């Protein structure tokens, strides 16, 4: 059987993790990542990288839970290995707090994170404006380490990397047998998928080395996430807003909101503003499609639209995308195939 050539479009978190997963789980294939932007210039580089799932509408909770479980367990194993520092992955404890009782006191992911509990009154005294809270230990991926680490892993597996903007997936059909589309917000143009929309996120990366616990307001708008070399303060969630430059009013507001949750943050220094466009979509797209043109066929696996929760599910969606690639290979090798293999 000839080597199967797989081209992955996108070098953010989803493209790199999917490419690594394919290169490690599918024998006799070559993998190349093609993208116009690489770390540190992708949306994924702006994210805090916390594993706290975001519920995806239209997708059964059991499937989302599996994606989260697979991602959590995979990263937990890395955090317990000698690779943890290079990969930028570590365990982190903290609180998610609510000003009124949430509809769901125990979220679907409560039995996957470690030590999930409803906060005691003693714990809540730190947050006098909040009436309810959840304490737990989860994982954080520091993207400025994790993305280069994934890239190194991919190259170590023989994967190739090409800097190129793709205007149309058919450009890739002479070079690759299967194309995997992980172009995030870029899918709006590349696939003419007008259901994809930006959810603008502005954050501050600050120096505050005394902060060791995460704090997240239950509405997900205000958060304090300590990382390896800085603390991420957030945030904004501005739908259909394409602005990539920082808005000084947003920055002032973020710092003020975070100081209400953690007053010691009034002493932060080294403030850097960052903006990213989360790839919003009514439903995350993880599916196979056969493109046809002039009697030619191109098998495509889509993996995009992770919105505000890509880090929390990326390895689970990469595993499922790799399975879809295996299904494409089985079809290409099948007896009725008119394919080129
Ligand atoms: C402020 C902020 C905070 C966040 N915090 C968290 C968090 O704590 N936890 C969490 O789980 N998630 C978080 N997220 C969400 C997470 O960052 C995203 O879900 C994830 O990064 C999406 O990854 P992606 O690879 O799909 O997109 P991207 O990182 O945008 O990568 C897309 C890639 O596709 C390439 N591309 C696009 N179009 C083309 C084209 N036509 N030709 C060639 N290449 C193309 C781009 O160059 C890029 O390489 C946050 C997001 C933001 C903005």
mmCIF file of C-alpha atoms and ligand atoms in Angstrom, residues 9-15 34-37 42-44 46-50 164-166 182-184 186 190 201 203 223 225 276-279 306-312, ligand 1:
data_model
loop_
_atom_site.group_PDB
_atom_site.id
_atom_site.type_symbol
_atom_site.label_atom_id
_atom_site.label_comp_id
_atom_site.label_asym_id
_atom_site.label_seq_id
_atom_site.Cartn_x
_atom_site.Cartn_y
_atom_site.Cartn_z
ATOM 1 C CA UNK A 9 -4.856 23.248 6.907
ATOM 2 C CA UNK A 10 -4.301 25.302 10.078
ATOM 3 C CA UNK A 11 -1.487 25.580 12.609
ATOM 4 C CA UNK A 12 -3.424 26.724 15.646
ATOM 5 C CA UNK A 13 -4.182 24.386 18.530
ATOM 6 C CA UNK A 14 -6.670 22.324 16.511
ATOM 7 C CA UNK A 15 -4.525 21.895 13.405
ATOM 8 C CA UNK A 34 -0.181 24.203 5.777
ATOM 9 C CA UNK A 35 -1.101 27.581 7.271
ATOM 10 C CA UNK A 36 -0.640 31.288 6.780
ATOM 11 C CA UNK A 37 -0.045 31.908 10.505
ATOM 12 C CA UNK A 42 -2.656 32.467 16.015
ATOM 13 C CA UNK A 43 -5.848 32.859 18.055
ATOM 14 C CA UNK A 44 -4.701 29.871 20.085
ATOM 15 C CA UNK A 46 -3.922 34.460 22.931
ATOM 16 C CA UNK A 47 -5.961 31.955 24.950
ATOM 17 C CA UNK A 48 -5.325 31.262 28.609
ATOM 18 C CA UNK A 49 -5.626 27.548 27.837
ATOM 19 C CA UNK A 50 -7.705 26.562 30.870
ATOM 20 C CA UNK A 164 0.971 29.343 2.711
ATOM 21 C CA UNK A 165 -2.475 30.854 2.489
ATOM 22 C CA UNK A 166 -4.990 28.504 0.870
ATOM 23 C CA UNK A 182 -8.644 23.028 10.880
ATOM 24 C CA UNK A 183 -8.711 26.643 9.751
ATOM 25 C CA UNK A 184 -10.789 28.007 12.658
ATOM 26 C CA UNK A 186 -10.610 31.114 8.421
ATOM 27 C CA UNK A 190 -12.141 29.092 2.887
ATOM 28 C CA UNK A 201 -11.663 38.176 23.185
ATOM 29 C CA UNK A 203 -7.171 39.788 27.662
ATOM 30 C CA UNK A 223 -11.343 35.591 35.063
ATOM 31 C CA UNK A 225 -5.745 32.554 35.340
ATOM 32 C CA UNK A 276 -7.998 36.909 19.603
ATOM 33 C CA UNK A 277 -11.045 35.962 17.548
ATOM 34 C CA UNK A 278 -12.649 32.776 18.862
ATOM 35 C CA UNK A 279 -13.993 30.680 15.967
ATOM 36 C CA UNK A 306 -14.322 25.299 18.697
ATOM 37 C CA UNK A 307 -15.452 28.733 19.845
ATOM 38 C CA UNK A 308 -14.362 29.585 23.427
ATOM 39 C CA UNK A 309 -13.504 26.022 24.458
ATOM 40 C CA UNK A 310 -10.884 24.632 22.081
ATOM 41 C CA UNK A 311 -8.272 23.871 24.730
ATOM 42 C CA UNK A 312 -10.776 21.953 26.834
HETATM 43 C C1 LIG B 1 -9.113 35.531 24.718
HETATM 44 C C2 LIG B 1 -9.353 34.053 24.525
HETATM 45 C C3 LIG B 1 -9.276 33.214 25.624
HETATM 46 C C4 LIG B 1 -9.534 31.841 25.479
HETATM 47 N N1 LIG B 1 -9.401 31.036 26.574
HETATM 48 C C5 LIG B 1 -9.648 29.703 26.453
HETATM 49 C C6 LIG B 1 -9.509 28.849 27.574
HETATM 50 O O1 LIG B 1 -9.090 29.268 28.677
HETATM 51 N N2 LIG B 1 -9.840 27.535 27.431
HETATM 52 C C7 LIG B 1 -10.282 27.033 26.235
HETATM 53 O O2 LIG B 1 -10.601 25.833 26.179
HETATM 54 N N3 LIG B 1 -10.374 27.812 25.140
HETATM 55 C C8 LIG B 1 -10.077 29.134 25.218
HETATM 56 N N4 LIG B 1 -10.184 29.954 24.118
HETATM 57 C C9 LIG B 1 -10.659 29.363 22.846
HETATM 58 C C10 LIG B 1 -9.513 28.737 22.037
HETATM 59 O O3 LIG B 1 -8.448 29.620 21.982
HETATM 60 C C11 LIG B 1 -10.004 28.392 20.630
HETATM 61 O O4 LIG B 1 -11.125 27.522 20.701
HETATM 62 C C12 LIG B 1 -8.879 27.700 19.833
HETATM 63 O O5 LIG B 1 -7.683 28.419 19.956
HETATM 64 C C13 LIG B 1 -9.257 27.548 18.369
HETATM 65 O O6 LIG B 1 -8.146 26.983 17.725
HETATM 66 P P1 LIG B 1 -8.063 26.822 16.145
HETATM 67 O O7 LIG B 1 -6.817 26.052 15.885
HETATM 68 O O8 LIG B 1 -9.363 26.323 15.634
HETATM 69 O O9 LIG B 1 -7.934 28.323 15.580
HETATM 70 P P2 LIG B 1 -6.657 29.265 15.361
HETATM 71 O O10 LIG B 1 -5.763 29.266 16.521
HETATM 72 O O11 LIG B 1 -7.217 30.588 14.920
HETATM 73 O O12 LIG B 1 -5.882 28.601 14.149
HETATM 74 C C14 LIG B 1 -6.368 28.650 12.825
HETATM 75 C C15 LIG B 1 -5.239 28.318 11.868
HETATM 76 O O13 LIG B 1 -5.762 28.221 10.555
HETATM 77 C C16 LIG B 1 -4.953 28.980 9.675
HETATM 78 N N5 LIG B 1 -5.763 29.397 8.537
HETATM 79 C C17 LIG B 1 -7.013 29.937 8.545
HETATM 80 N N6 LIG B 1 -7.438 30.162 7.288
HETATM 81 C C18 LIG B 1 -6.429 29.762 6.468
HETATM 82 C C19 LIG B 1 -6.245 29.739 5.063
HETATM 83 N N7 LIG B 1 -7.195 30.171 4.231
HETATM 84 N N8 LIG B 1 -5.075 29.277 4.553
HETATM 85 C C20 LIG B 1 -4.096 28.828 5.372
HETATM 86 N N9 LIG B 1 -4.216 28.821 6.720
HETATM 87 C C21 LIG B 1 -5.364 29.280 7.256
HETATM 88 C C22 LIG B 1 -4.459 30.128 10.531
HETATM 89 O O14 LIG B 1 -3.313 30.722 9.953
HETATM 90 C C23 LIG B 1 -4.135 29.364 11.819
HETATM 91 O O15 LIG B 1 -2.884 28.729 11.685
HETATM 92 C C24 LIG B 1 -9.889 31.312 24.208
HETATM 93 C C25 LIG B 1 -9.912 32.153 23.104
HETATM 94 C C26 LIG B 1 -9.632 33.514 23.242
HETATM 95 C C27 LIG B 1 -9.646 34.407 22.034
#
